[in-house]
PDB file of C-alpha atoms in Angstrom:
ATOM      1  CA  MET D   1     127.345  32.642 133.864  1.00 46.00           C
ATOM      2  CA  ALA D   2     130.550  30.825 134.338  1.00 47.00           C
ATOM      3  CA  ALA D   3     133.464  32.741 136.010  1.00 50.00           C
ATOM      4  CA  GLY D   4     135.910  34.435 133.783  1.00 48.00           C
ATOM      5  CA  VAL D   5     133.606  34.743 130.941  1.00 50.00           C
ATOM      6  CA  ALA D   6     133.205  38.062 129.586  1.00 49.00           C
ATOM      7  CA  ARG D   7     129.670  39.558 129.111  1.00 56.00           C
ATOM      8  CA  VAL D   8     129.086  40.438 125.571  1.00 54.00           C
ATOM      9  CA  LYS D   9     127.255  43.764 125.191  1.00 56.00           C
ATOM     10  CA  PRO D  10     124.407  43.392 122.674  1.00 56.00           C
ATOM     11  CA  PRO D  11     124.832  45.614 119.519  1.00 56.00           C
ATOM     12  CA  SER D  12     123.019  48.995 119.856  1.00 56.00           C
ATOM     13  CA  ARG D  13     120.285  49.434 117.376  1.00 57.00           C
ATOM     14  CA  PRO D  14     121.074  52.384 114.898  1.00 55.00           C
ATOM     15  CA  ARG D  15     118.927  55.308 115.338  1.00 57.00           C
ATOM     16  CA  ALA D  16     116.282  56.102 112.772  1.00 52.00           C
ATOM     17  CA  LYS D  17     117.372  58.707 110.500  1.00 60.00           C
ATOM     18  CA  GLU D  18     115.329  62.045 111.275  1.00 65.00           C
ATOM     19  CA  SER D  19     113.084  63.357 108.429  1.00 72.00           C
ATOM     20  CA  ILE D  20     111.787  66.822 108.025  1.00 75.00           C
ATOM     21  CA  SER D  21     108.388  65.450 107.071  1.00 74.00           C
ATOM     22  CA  THR D  22     107.991  64.239 110.685  1.00 80.00           C
ATOM     23  CA  TRP D  23     108.462  67.637 112.075  1.00 82.00           C
ATOM     24  CA  ARG D  24     105.590  69.914 113.255  1.00 85.00           C
ATOM     25  CA  TRP D  25     104.742  72.641 110.797  1.00 86.00           C
ATOM     26  CA  GLY D  26     106.064  75.460 112.876  1.00 85.00           C
ATOM     27  CA  ASP D  27     109.400  73.699 112.947  1.00 85.00           C
ATOM     28  CA  ARG D  28     109.515  73.226 109.322  1.00 85.00           C
ATOM     29  CA  ILE D  29     108.522  76.849 108.715  1.00 91.00           C
ATOM     30  CA  ALA D  30     111.421  77.879 110.959  1.00 91.00           C
ATOM     31  CA  TYR D  31     113.813  75.643 109.333  1.00 89.00           C
ATOM     32  CA  GLY D  32     113.035  77.070 105.944  1.00 91.00           C
ATOM     33  CA  LEU D  33     113.270  80.673 107.197  1.00 93.00           C
ATOM     34  CA  CYS D  34     116.842  79.836 108.520  1.00 94.00           C
ATOM     35  CA  TRP D  35     117.810  78.454 105.175  1.00 93.00           C
ATOM     36  CA  ALA D  36     116.343  81.328 103.362  1.00 95.00           C
ATOM     37  CA  ALA D  37     118.199  83.805 105.514  1.00 95.00           C
ATOM     38  CA  GLY D  38     121.567  82.141 105.022  1.00 93.00           C
ATOM     39  CA  ILE D  39     121.052  82.025 101.428  1.00 96.00           C
ATOM     40  CA  MET D  40     119.945  85.677 101.160  1.00 96.00           C
ATOM     41  CA  LEU D  41     123.072  86.757 103.170  1.00 93.00           C
ATOM     42  CA  CYS D  42     125.283  84.797 100.627  1.00 92.00           C
ATOM     43  CA  LEU D  43     123.440  86.392  97.689  1.00 94.00           C
ATOM     44  CA  ILE D  44     123.807  90.060  99.201  1.00 93.00           C
ATOM     45  CA  ALA D  45     127.602  89.469  99.618  1.00 87.00           C
ATOM     46  CA  GLY D  46     128.064  87.968  96.259  1.00 89.00           C
ATOM     47  CA  ALA D  47     126.154  90.747  94.552  1.00 91.00           C
ATOM     48  CA  ILE D  48     128.312  93.390  96.351  1.00 87.00           C
ATOM     49  CA  VAL D  49     131.551  91.597  95.475  1.00 85.00           C
ATOM     50  CA  LEU D  50     130.354  90.983  91.821  1.00 88.00           C
ATOM     51  CA  TYR D  51     129.149  94.462  91.394  1.00 87.00           C
ATOM     52  CA  MET D  52     132.466  95.953  92.669  1.00 84.00           C
ATOM     53  CA  PHE D  53     134.436  93.573  90.411  1.00 84.00           C
ATOM     54  CA  VAL D  54     132.575  94.473  87.476  1.00 84.00           C
ATOM     55  CA  GLN D  55     132.602  98.159  87.957  1.00 82.00           C
ATOM     56  CA  GLY D  56     136.117  98.348  89.333  1.00 83.00           C
ATOM     57  CA  LEU D  57     138.045  96.002  87.214  1.00 83.00           C
ATOM     58  CA  GLN D  58     137.301  97.952  84.111  1.00 84.00           C
ATOM     59  CA  TYR D  59     139.096 101.136  85.514  1.00 86.00           C
ATOM     60  CA  VAL D  60     141.847  99.827  87.430  1.00 85.00           C
ATOM     61  CA  THR D  61     145.224 100.271  85.547  1.00 84.00           C
ATOM     62  CA  LEU D  62     148.931  99.909  86.794  1.00 85.00           C
ATOM     63  CA  ASP D  63     149.378 103.453  86.281  1.00 85.00           C
ATOM     64  CA  LEU D  64     146.394 104.409  88.752  1.00 85.00           C
ATOM     65  CA  ILE D  65     147.995 102.023  91.427  1.00 87.00           C
ATOM     66  CA  THR D  66     151.557 103.293  91.044  1.00 85.00           C
ATOM     67  CA  SER D  67     151.058 107.131  90.537  1.00 85.00           C
ATOM     68  CA  HIS D  68     150.541 109.678  93.225  1.00 83.00           C
ATOM     69  CA  PRO D  69     147.517 111.778  93.285  1.00 82.00           C
ATOM     70  CA  VAL D  70     147.467 115.461  92.371  1.00 77.00           C
ATOM     71  CA  ALA D  71     145.536 117.979  94.248  1.00 70.00           C
ATOM     72  CA  GLY D  72     143.059 119.576  92.235  1.00 65.00           C
ATOM     73  CA  VAL D  73     139.286 120.393  91.858  1.00 61.00           C
ATOM     74  CA  ASP D  74     138.669 117.833  89.190  1.00 60.00           C
ATOM     75  CA  GLN D  75     140.349 114.435  89.936  1.00 61.00           C
ATOM     76  CA  SER D  76     139.169 112.741  86.822  1.00 62.00           C
ATOM     77  CA  GLY D  77     142.422 113.279  85.006  1.00 65.00           C
ATOM     78  CA  THR D  78     145.016 113.847  87.852  1.00 70.00           C
ATOM     79  CA  GLY D  79     147.217 111.090  89.105  1.00 75.00           C
ATOM     80  CA  GLY D  80     146.406 107.844  90.752  1.00 82.00           C
ATOM     81  CA  PHE D  81     145.894 106.786  94.374  1.00 86.00           C
ATOM     82  CA  LEU D  82     149.441 105.279  95.486  1.00 89.00           C
ATOM     83  CA  ASP D  83     149.406 107.703  98.504  1.00 90.00           C
ATOM     84  CA  PRO D  84     145.857 106.291  99.644  1.00 91.00           C
ATOM     85  CA  ILE D  85     147.066 102.776  99.499  1.00 92.00           C
ATOM     86  CA  LEU D  86     150.234 103.498 101.476  1.00 92.00           C
ATOM     87  CA  GLY D  87     147.988 105.518 104.018  1.00 92.00           C
ATOM     88  CA  THR D  88     145.791 102.626 104.411  1.00 93.00           C
ATOM     89  CA  ILE D  89     148.752 100.188 105.049  1.00 92.00           C
ATOM     90  CA  ILE D  90     150.410 102.720 107.493  1.00 93.00           C
ATOM     91  CA  LEU D  91     147.254 103.556 109.441  1.00 93.00           C
ATOM     92  CA  THR D  92     146.216  99.675 109.619  1.00 93.00           C
ATOM     93  CA  ILE D  93     149.751  98.764 110.898  1.00 92.00           C
ATOM     94  CA  VAL D  94     149.777 101.461 113.733  1.00 94.00           C
ATOM     95  CA  GLY D  95     146.288 100.859 114.880  1.00 94.00           C
ATOM     96  CA  ILE D  96     146.803  96.943 115.123  1.00 93.00           C
ATOM     97  CA  VAL D  97     150.148  97.456 116.601  1.00 94.00           C
ATOM     98  CA  ILE D  98     148.489  99.583 119.486  1.00 95.00           C
ATOM     99  CA  ALA D  99     145.516  97.509 119.906  1.00 94.00           C
ATOM    100  CA  THR D 100     146.958  93.997 120.044  1.00 93.00           C
ATOM    101  CA  PRO D 101     149.252  93.970 123.081  1.00 94.00           C
ATOM    102  CA  ILE D 102     146.706  95.825 125.114  1.00 95.00           C
ATOM    103  CA  ALA D 103     143.627  93.529 123.967  1.00 95.00           C
ATOM    104  CA  VAL D 104     145.772  90.351 124.717  1.00 95.00           C
ATOM    105  CA  ALA D 105     147.011  91.675 128.108  1.00 94.00           C
ATOM    106  CA  ALA D 106     143.421  92.685 129.102  1.00 94.00           C
ATOM    107  CA  ALA D 107     142.222  89.176 127.972  1.00 94.00           C
ATOM    108  CA  ILE D 108     144.776  87.306 129.950  1.00 94.00           C
ATOM    109  CA  TRP D 109     144.121  89.307 133.177  1.00 93.00           C
ATOM    110  CA  LEU D 110     140.337  88.882 132.867  1.00 93.00           C
ATOM    111  CA  VAL D 111     140.415  85.099 132.250  1.00 92.00           C
ATOM    112  CA  GLU D 112     143.402  84.096 134.464  1.00 90.00           C
ATOM    113  CA  TYR D 113     143.209  86.514 137.291  1.00 90.00           C
ATOM    114  CA  GLY D 114     140.104  88.676 137.240  1.00 84.00           C
ATOM    115  CA  ARG D 115     140.609  90.196 140.761  1.00 84.00           C
ATOM    116  CA  PRO D 116     139.237  92.206 142.083  1.00 88.00           C
ATOM    117  CA  ARG D 117     135.849  91.272 140.627  1.00 89.00           C
ATOM    118  CA  TRP D 118     134.385  94.686 140.362  1.00 91.00           C
ATOM    119  CA  LEU D 119     137.375  96.030 138.410  1.00 91.00           C
ATOM    120  CA  ALA D 120     137.202  93.121 135.959  1.00 90.00           C
ATOM    121  CA  ARG D 121     133.423  93.890 135.355  1.00 92.00           C
ATOM    122  CA  MET D 122     134.294  97.479 134.814  1.00 93.00           C
ATOM    123  CA  VAL D 123     136.919  96.570 132.238  1.00 92.00           C
ATOM    124  CA  GLU D 124     134.840  94.248 130.467  1.00 92.00           C
ATOM    125  CA  SER D 125     131.967  96.760 130.303  1.00 93.00           C
ATOM    126  CA  GLY D 126     134.272  99.171 129.123  1.00 93.00           C
ATOM    127  CA  ILE D 127     135.386  97.165 126.201  1.00 93.00           C
ATOM    128  CA  GLU D 128     131.741  96.374 125.378  1.00 92.00           C
ATOM    129  CA  ILE D 129     131.121 100.122 125.391  1.00 93.00           C
ATOM    130  CA  ILE D 130     133.987 100.988 123.136  1.00 92.00           C
ATOM    131  CA  ALA D 131     132.623  98.230 120.664  1.00 91.00           C
ATOM    132  CA  GLY D 132     129.313  99.868 120.423  1.00 90.00           C
ATOM    133  CA  THR D 133     130.450 103.335 120.267  1.00 91.00           C
ATOM    134  CA  PRO D 134     130.026 105.081 116.641  1.00 92.00           C
ATOM    135  CA  ASP D 135     133.219 105.810 114.976  1.00 91.00           C
ATOM    136  CA  ILE D 136     132.520 109.454 114.409  1.00 92.00           C
ATOM    137  CA  VAL D 137     132.158 109.736 118.491  1.00 93.00           C
ATOM    138  CA  LEU D 138     135.514 108.222 118.721  1.00 93.00           C
ATOM    139  CA  ALA D 139     136.830 110.602 116.042  1.00 93.00           C
ATOM    140  CA  ILE D 140     135.623 113.699 117.733  1.00 93.00           C
ATOM    141  CA  PHE D 141     136.616 112.526 121.077  1.00 94.00           C
ATOM    142  CA  GLY D 142     140.179 111.696 119.735  1.00 92.00           C
ATOM    143  CA  LEU D 143     140.435 115.226 118.247  1.00 91.00           C
ATOM    144  CA  VAL D 144     139.572 116.912 121.457  1.00 92.00           C
ATOM    145  CA  LEU D 145     142.011 114.544 123.293  1.00 92.00           C
ATOM    146  CA  PHE D 146     144.990 115.014 120.932  1.00 92.00           C
ATOM    147  CA  GLN D 147     144.820 118.800 120.576  1.00 89.00           C
ATOM    148  CA  GLN D 148     146.157 118.949 124.183  1.00 88.00           C
ATOM    149  CA  GLY D 149     149.650 120.163 124.603  1.00 86.00           C
ATOM    150  CA  ILE D 150     150.697 116.877 126.357  1.00 90.00           C
ATOM    151  CA  PHE D 151     150.137 115.121 122.995  1.00 88.00           C
ATOM    152  CA  SER D 152     152.106 117.698 120.847  1.00 86.00           C
ATOM    153  CA  TRP D 153     154.737 115.113 120.085  1.00 88.00           C
ATOM    154  CA  MET D 154     152.065 112.996 118.110  1.00 87.00           C
ATOM    155  CA  SER D 155     151.320 115.779 115.569  1.00 86.00           C
ATOM    156  CA  PHE D 156     152.754 119.041 114.501  1.00 82.00           C
ATOM    157  CA  THR D 157     152.188 122.426 116.190  1.00 81.00           C
ATOM    158  CA  ALA D 158     150.302 125.125 114.176  1.00 76.00           C
ATOM    159  CA  GLU D 159     151.185 128.797 114.297  1.00 74.00           C
ATOM    160  CA  GLY D 160     150.580 130.278 117.608  1.00 73.00           C
ATOM    161  CA  GLY D 161     151.644 127.026 119.470  1.00 75.00           C
ATOM    162  CA  ALA D 162     148.290 125.302 118.869  1.00 79.00           C
ATOM    163  CA  VAL D 163     148.689 121.622 118.681  1.00 86.00           C
ATOM    164  CA  PHE D 164     147.064 120.246 115.151  1.00 86.00           C
ATOM    165  CA  GLY D 165     145.991 116.898 116.393  1.00 87.00           C
ATOM    166  CA  ARG D 166     145.751 115.326 113.108  1.00 90.00           C
ATOM    167  CA  SER D 167     148.537 112.559 112.142  1.00 91.00           C
ATOM    168  CA  PHE D 168     148.841 108.955 111.477  1.00 93.00           C
ATOM    169  CA  LEU D 169     149.812 108.433 115.135  1.00 93.00           C
ATOM    170  CA  THR D 170     146.595 110.042 116.459  1.00 93.00           C
ATOM    171  CA  ALA D 171     144.394 108.430 113.981  1.00 94.00           C
ATOM    172  CA  GLY D 172     145.824 105.080 114.504  1.00 94.00           C
ATOM    173  CA  ALA D 173     145.529 105.374 118.165  1.00 94.00           C
ATOM    174  CA  MET D 174     141.823 105.917 117.930  1.00 94.00           C
ATOM    175  CA  MET D 175     141.820 103.140 115.212  1.00 94.00           C
ATOM    176  CA  SER D 176     143.082 100.834 117.797  1.00 94.00           C
ATOM    177  CA  LEU D 177     139.865 101.200 119.718  1.00 94.00           C
ATOM    178  CA  ILE D 178     137.981  99.923 116.758  1.00 94.00           C
ATOM    179  CA  ALA D 179     140.213  96.841 116.541  1.00 93.00           C
ATOM    180  CA  LEU D 180     140.658  96.260 120.370  1.00 94.00           C
ATOM    181  CA  PRO D 181     137.274  94.382 120.948  1.00 94.00           C
ATOM    182  CA  MET D 182     137.741  92.051 118.223  1.00 93.00           C
ATOM    183  CA  VAL D 183     141.383  91.058 119.361  1.00 94.00           C
ATOM    184  CA  PHE D 184     140.063  90.968 123.054  1.00 95.00           C
ATOM    185  CA  GLY D 185     137.146  88.760 122.207  1.00 93.00           C
ATOM    186  CA  ALA D 186     139.137  86.184 120.187  1.00 93.00           C
ATOM    187  CA  THR D 187     141.936  85.943 122.697  1.00 94.00           C
ATOM    188  CA  ARG D 188     139.359  85.526 125.620  1.00 94.00           C
ATOM    189  CA  GLU D 189     137.485  82.904 123.700  1.00 92.00           C
ATOM    190  CA  GLY D 190     140.949  80.865 123.132  1.00 91.00           C
ATOM    191  CA  LEU D 191     142.011  81.146 126.643  1.00 92.00           C
ATOM    192  CA  GLN D 192     138.672  79.874 128.039  1.00 92.00           C
ATOM    193  CA  ALA D 193     138.946  77.017 125.755  1.00 90.00           C
ATOM    194  CA  VAL D 194     142.217  75.857 126.724  1.00 89.00           C
ATOM    195  CA  PRO D 195     141.743  72.638 129.164  1.00 89.00           C
ATOM    196  CA  SER D 196     142.429  73.213 132.825  1.00 86.00           C
ATOM    197  CA  HIS D 197     144.592  70.121 133.084  1.00 87.00           C
ATOM    198  CA  LEU D 198     147.223  72.008 130.764  1.00 85.00           C
ATOM    199  CA  ARG D 199     147.403  74.594 133.588  1.00 87.00           C
ATOM    200  CA  GLU D 200     147.580  72.040 136.288  1.00 87.00           C
ATOM    201  CA  ALA D 201     150.304  70.084 134.504  1.00 88.00           C
ATOM    202  CA  SER D 202     152.348  73.179 134.158  1.00 86.00           C
ATOM    203  CA  TYR D 203     151.983  74.038 137.907  1.00 87.00           C
ATOM    204  CA  GLY D 204     152.683  70.266 138.680  1.00 87.00           C
ATOM    205  CA  LEU D 205     156.143  70.668 137.003  1.00 87.00           C
ATOM    206  CA  GLY D 206     156.867  73.672 139.270  1.00 86.00           C
ATOM    207  CA  LYS D 207     156.186  76.557 136.798  1.00 85.00           C
ATOM    208  CA  THR D 208     154.696  79.764 138.056  1.00 86.00           C
ATOM    209  CA  LYS D 209     151.526  81.282 136.811  1.00 87.00           C
ATOM    210  CA  ILE D 210     153.355  83.768 134.697  1.00 89.00           C
ATOM    211  CA  ALA D 211     155.541  81.132 133.228  1.00 90.00           C
ATOM    212  CA  THR D 212     152.377  79.186 132.517  1.00 90.00           C
ATOM    213  CA  ILE D 213     150.935  82.035 130.636  1.00 90.00           C
ATOM    214  CA  ARG D 214     153.931  82.739 128.518  1.00 89.00           C
ATOM    215  CA  ARG D 215     155.011  79.107 127.696  1.00 89.00           C
ATOM    216  CA  VAL D 216     151.670  77.285 127.671  1.00 89.00           C
ATOM    217  CA  LEU D 217     148.548  79.476 127.131  1.00 91.00           C
ATOM    218  CA  LEU D 218     150.034  82.215 124.710  1.00 90.00           C
ATOM    219  CA  PRO D 219     151.196  79.604 122.247  1.00 89.00           C
ATOM    220  CA  ALA D 220     147.938  77.775 122.439  1.00 89.00           C
ATOM    221  CA  VAL D 221     145.830  80.944 121.821  1.00 91.00           C
ATOM    222  CA  ARG D 222     148.270  82.201 119.099  1.00 89.00           C
ATOM    223  CA  PRO D 223     145.793  81.413 116.258  1.00 88.00           C
ATOM    224  CA  ASN D 224     142.936  83.230 118.174  1.00 90.00           C
ATOM    225  CA  ILE D 225     145.174  86.348 118.418  1.00 91.00           C
ATOM    226  CA  GLY D 226     145.985  86.075 114.798  1.00 88.00           C
ATOM    227  CA  THR D 227     142.372  85.792 113.896  1.00 88.00           C
ATOM    228  CA  GLY D 228     141.148  89.005 115.948  1.00 91.00           C
ATOM    229  CA  ALA D 229     144.086  90.787 114.568  1.00 90.00           C
ATOM    230  CA  ALA D 230     143.137  90.183 111.054  1.00 88.00           C
ATOM    231  CA  LEU D 231     139.499  90.949 111.683  1.00 89.00           C
ATOM    232  CA  GLY D 232     140.632  94.207 113.354  1.00 92.00           C
ATOM    233  CA  MET D 233     142.748  95.276 110.430  1.00 91.00           C
ATOM    234  CA  GLY D 234     139.798  94.743 108.267  1.00 88.00           C
ATOM    235  CA  ARG D 235     137.714  97.083 110.288  1.00 90.00           C
ATOM    236  CA  ILE D 236     140.524  99.843 110.374  1.00 92.00           C
ATOM    237  CA  ALA D 237     141.069  99.514 106.697  1.00 89.00           C
ATOM    238  CA  GLY D 238     137.162 100.273 106.013  1.00 87.00           C
ATOM    239  CA  ASP D 239     136.808 103.177 108.337  1.00 89.00           C
ATOM    240  CA  THR D 240     136.216 106.708 107.148  1.00 89.00           C
ATOM    241  CA  ALA D 241     134.977 108.946 109.975  1.00 90.00           C
ATOM    242  CA  ILE D 242     138.458 108.783 111.958  1.00 91.00           C
ATOM    243  CA  VAL D 243     140.334 109.250 108.596  1.00 91.00           C
ATOM    244  CA  VAL D 244     138.501 112.406 107.747  1.00 90.00           C
ATOM    245  CA  ILE D 245     138.677 114.022 111.203  1.00 92.00           C
ATOM    246  CA  LEU D 246     141.893 112.842 112.677  1.00 91.00           C
ATOM    247  CA  LEU D 247     144.195 112.160 109.578  1.00 90.00           C
ATOM    248  CA  GLY D 248     143.080 115.064 107.410  1.00 85.00           C
ATOM    249  CA  ALA D 249     141.967 113.034 104.577  1.00 80.00           C
ATOM    250  CA  THR D 250     144.561 114.984 102.331  1.00 84.00           C
ATOM    251  CA  LEU D 251     145.157 113.232  98.859  1.00 82.00           C
ATOM    252  CA  GLU D 252     148.890 113.092  99.311  1.00 85.00           C
ATOM    253  CA  LEU D 253     151.095 112.186 102.196  1.00 86.00           C
ATOM    254  CA  GLU D 254     152.214 115.297 103.958  1.00 85.00           C
ATOM    255  CA  PRO D 255     155.271 114.394 106.388  1.00 84.00           C
ATOM    256  CA  GLU D 256     155.937 116.922 109.251  1.00 84.00           C
ATOM    257  CA  GLY D 257     159.345 117.022 110.654  1.00 76.00           C
ATOM    258  CA  SER D 258     162.946 116.104 109.858  1.00 75.00           C
ATOM    259  CA  ILE D 259     163.232 112.574 111.239  1.00 79.00           C
ATOM    260  CA  PRO D 260     162.796 109.871 108.525  1.00 78.00           C
ATOM    261  CA  GLY D 261     159.718 107.559 109.263  1.00 76.00           C
ATOM    262  CA  LEU D 262     158.512 109.624 112.126  1.00 83.00           C
ATOM    263  CA  ASP D 263     157.826 112.552 109.787  1.00 85.00           C
ATOM    264  CA  VAL D 264     155.387 110.473 107.985  1.00 89.00           C
ATOM    265  CA  LEU D 265     153.493 109.292 111.130  1.00 90.00           C
ATOM    266  CA  LYS D 266     153.259 112.738 112.381  1.00 89.00           C
ATOM    267  CA  GLY D 267     151.996 114.114 109.106  1.00 89.00           C
ATOM    268  CA  THR D 268     148.533 113.800 107.513  1.00 90.00           C
ATOM    269  CA  GLY D 269     147.371 111.829 104.398  1.00 89.00           C
ATOM    270  CA  SER D 270     144.449 109.724 103.176  1.00 89.00           C
ATOM    271  CA  THR D 271     143.244 106.177 102.873  1.00 91.00           C
ATOM    272  CA  LEU D 272     141.463 104.204 100.206  1.00 91.00           C
ATOM    273  CA  THR D 273     138.068 104.788 102.183  1.00 91.00           C
ATOM    274  CA  SER D 274     138.433 108.824 101.992  1.00 89.00           C
ATOM    275  CA  TYR D 275     139.782 108.651  98.535  1.00 89.00           C
ATOM    276  CA  VAL D 276     136.646 106.717  97.271  1.00 88.00           C
ATOM    277  CA  PHE D 277     134.297 109.108  99.104  1.00 87.00           C
ATOM    278  CA  ASN D 278     136.122 112.163  97.832  1.00 84.00           C
ATOM    279  CA  ASN D 279     135.875 110.934  94.292  1.00 83.00           C
ATOM    280  CA  SER D 280     132.376 109.215  94.434  1.00 79.00           C
ATOM    281  CA  PRO D 281     129.275 111.111  93.090  1.00 75.00           C
ATOM    282  CA  ALA D 282     128.683 112.369  96.728  1.00 72.00           C
ATOM    283  CA  GLY D 283     132.138 113.910  96.896  1.00 67.00           C
ATOM    284  CA  GLU D 284     133.911 116.835  95.261  1.00 69.00           C
ATOM    285  CA  GLY D 285     136.523 114.968  93.103  1.00 65.00           C
ATOM    286  CA  ASN D 286     134.192 114.243  90.200  1.00 73.00           C
ATOM    287  CA  ALA D 287     136.001 111.167  89.273  1.00 80.00           C
ATOM    288  CA  PRO D 288     133.565 107.992  89.882  1.00 82.00           C
ATOM    289  CA  GLU D 289     135.821 105.925  87.682  1.00 85.00           C
ATOM    290  CA  LYS D 290     138.638 106.374  90.226  1.00 86.00           C
ATOM    291  CA  ALA D 291     136.302 105.770  93.059  1.00 86.00           C
ATOM    292  CA  TYR D 292     135.218 102.422  91.458  1.00 88.00           C
ATOM    293  CA  ALA D 293     138.977 101.690  90.952  1.00 89.00           C
ATOM    294  CA  ALA D 294     139.945 102.511  94.544  1.00 88.00           C
ATOM    295  CA  ALA D 295     136.991 100.673  96.031  1.00 88.00           C
ATOM    296  CA  PHE D 296     137.951  97.426  93.976  1.00 89.00           C
ATOM    297  CA  VAL D 297     141.409  97.523  95.409  1.00 90.00           C
ATOM    298  CA  LEU D 298     140.122  98.139  98.880  1.00 90.00           C
ATOM    299  CA  LEU D 299     137.719  95.226  98.476  1.00 88.00           C
ATOM    300  CA  ILE D 300     140.666  93.052  97.246  1.00 88.00           C
ATOM    301  CA  ILE D 301     142.439  93.925 100.590  1.00 87.00           C
ATOM    302  CA  VAL D 302     139.528  93.150 102.749  1.00 85.00           C
ATOM    303  CA  ILE D 303     138.977  89.804 101.008  1.00 85.00           C
ATOM    304  CA  ALA D 304     142.747  88.960 101.484  1.00 84.00           C
ATOM    305  CA  LEU D 305     142.275  89.782 105.202  1.00 81.00           C
ATOM    306  CA  ASN D 306     139.233  87.662 105.465  1.00 78.00           C
ATOM    307  CA  PHE D 307     141.116  84.888 103.662  1.00 81.00           C
ATOM    308  CA  CYS D 308     143.794  85.163 106.120  1.00 77.00           C
ATOM    309  CA  VAL D 309     141.097  84.730 108.830  1.00 73.00           C
ATOM    310  CA  ASP D 310     139.810  81.635 107.336  1.00 73.00           C
ATOM    311  CA  LEU D 311     143.408  80.009 107.029  1.00 77.00           C
ATOM    312  CA  ILE D 312     144.266  81.054 110.659  1.00 68.00           C
ATOM    313  CA  SER D 313     140.904  79.411 111.941  1.00 63.00           C
ATOM    314  CA  ARG D 314     141.559  76.288 110.091  1.00 68.00           C
ATOM    315  CA  ASP D 315     145.069  76.182 111.598  1.00 61.00           C
ATOM    316  CA  ARG D 316     143.448  76.773 114.902  1.00 55.00           C
ATOM    317  CA  LYS D 317     141.244  73.723 114.452  1.00 55.00           C
ATOM    318  CA  GLY D 318     144.014  71.524 113.296  1.00 52.00           C
ATOM    319  CA  THR D 319     146.994  72.475 115.507  1.00 49.00           C
ATOM    320  CA  GLY D 320     145.388  74.385 118.303  1.00 46.00           C
ATOM    321  CA  VAL D 321     143.948  73.484 121.760  1.00 45.00           C
ATOM    322  CA  GLY D 322     142.697  70.187 120.317  1.00 42.00           C
ATOM    323  CA  THR D 323     146.170  69.101 119.631  1.00 40.00           C
ATOM    324  CA  LEU D 324     147.416  70.401 123.009  1.00 42.00           C
ATOM    325  CA  SER D 325     144.691  68.435 124.906  1.00 40.00           C
ATOM    326  CA  LYS D 326     145.534  64.970 123.662  1.00 40.00           C
TER     327      LYS D 326
END
């Protein structure tokens, strides 16, 4: 070959399209079972949503959503569920506000520092244990904890000086444990996906580690944090055990104290989940129509949160780490 003449690479042959008919029977059966499992899950989710839409939409009225509930043995003709809606919003905000900074800080420390190793393993194991602990166990533990005198500022004090231990603050503190593993997992996944050369470039510019975390890593994992927070809020909005034990599950919001805003947080109330349970055929409210209507509203809230998760995930794929790594 003459000098200076570029060597032409022969065109590669296109790969033959793989056909399922060439697979072994065991692989075909496994493939079919995977398809069947996915379709079955979609059908189950669709059936739940469709059933609640059909049952709930026919009973939902503007008056039910905008009127306050009235305490009584028979709930079929007394008020709406405005207070449970407000209670759901308040409890979700309190829980996620507590969970997010703790989870993000723990994820940053584990991924970026992780020293000493034994402590890092203990922290990670502790979060896994919290994620697997039943909600009722967290509720009972929280009731015992927040009835101590040191936490009297979080709820009101009953006659005789006993700490009540039930309020939006105490319930939100335990609800944060439900959301914390989701925010932690999403943040850690995002930090681990950030390319190492971004950190090295920041260090090369003279930035310290804490400045790199603040100016490079946190903006990169912001969509991950949003995804974890949205999933955590969905878990908080759908919990019942902690609401019944630590919030009192009273139909109306019952503020305690004289400071506006803080009196609501120190008081008791209910959420849509406890309202649905109380008015369902298994409860004592004897108002299944209102239970279906409240369940429909709760389902709309959860679907909206899942929709937000989907939007955040798409934004992460489009403008997240992939863009930073170019």
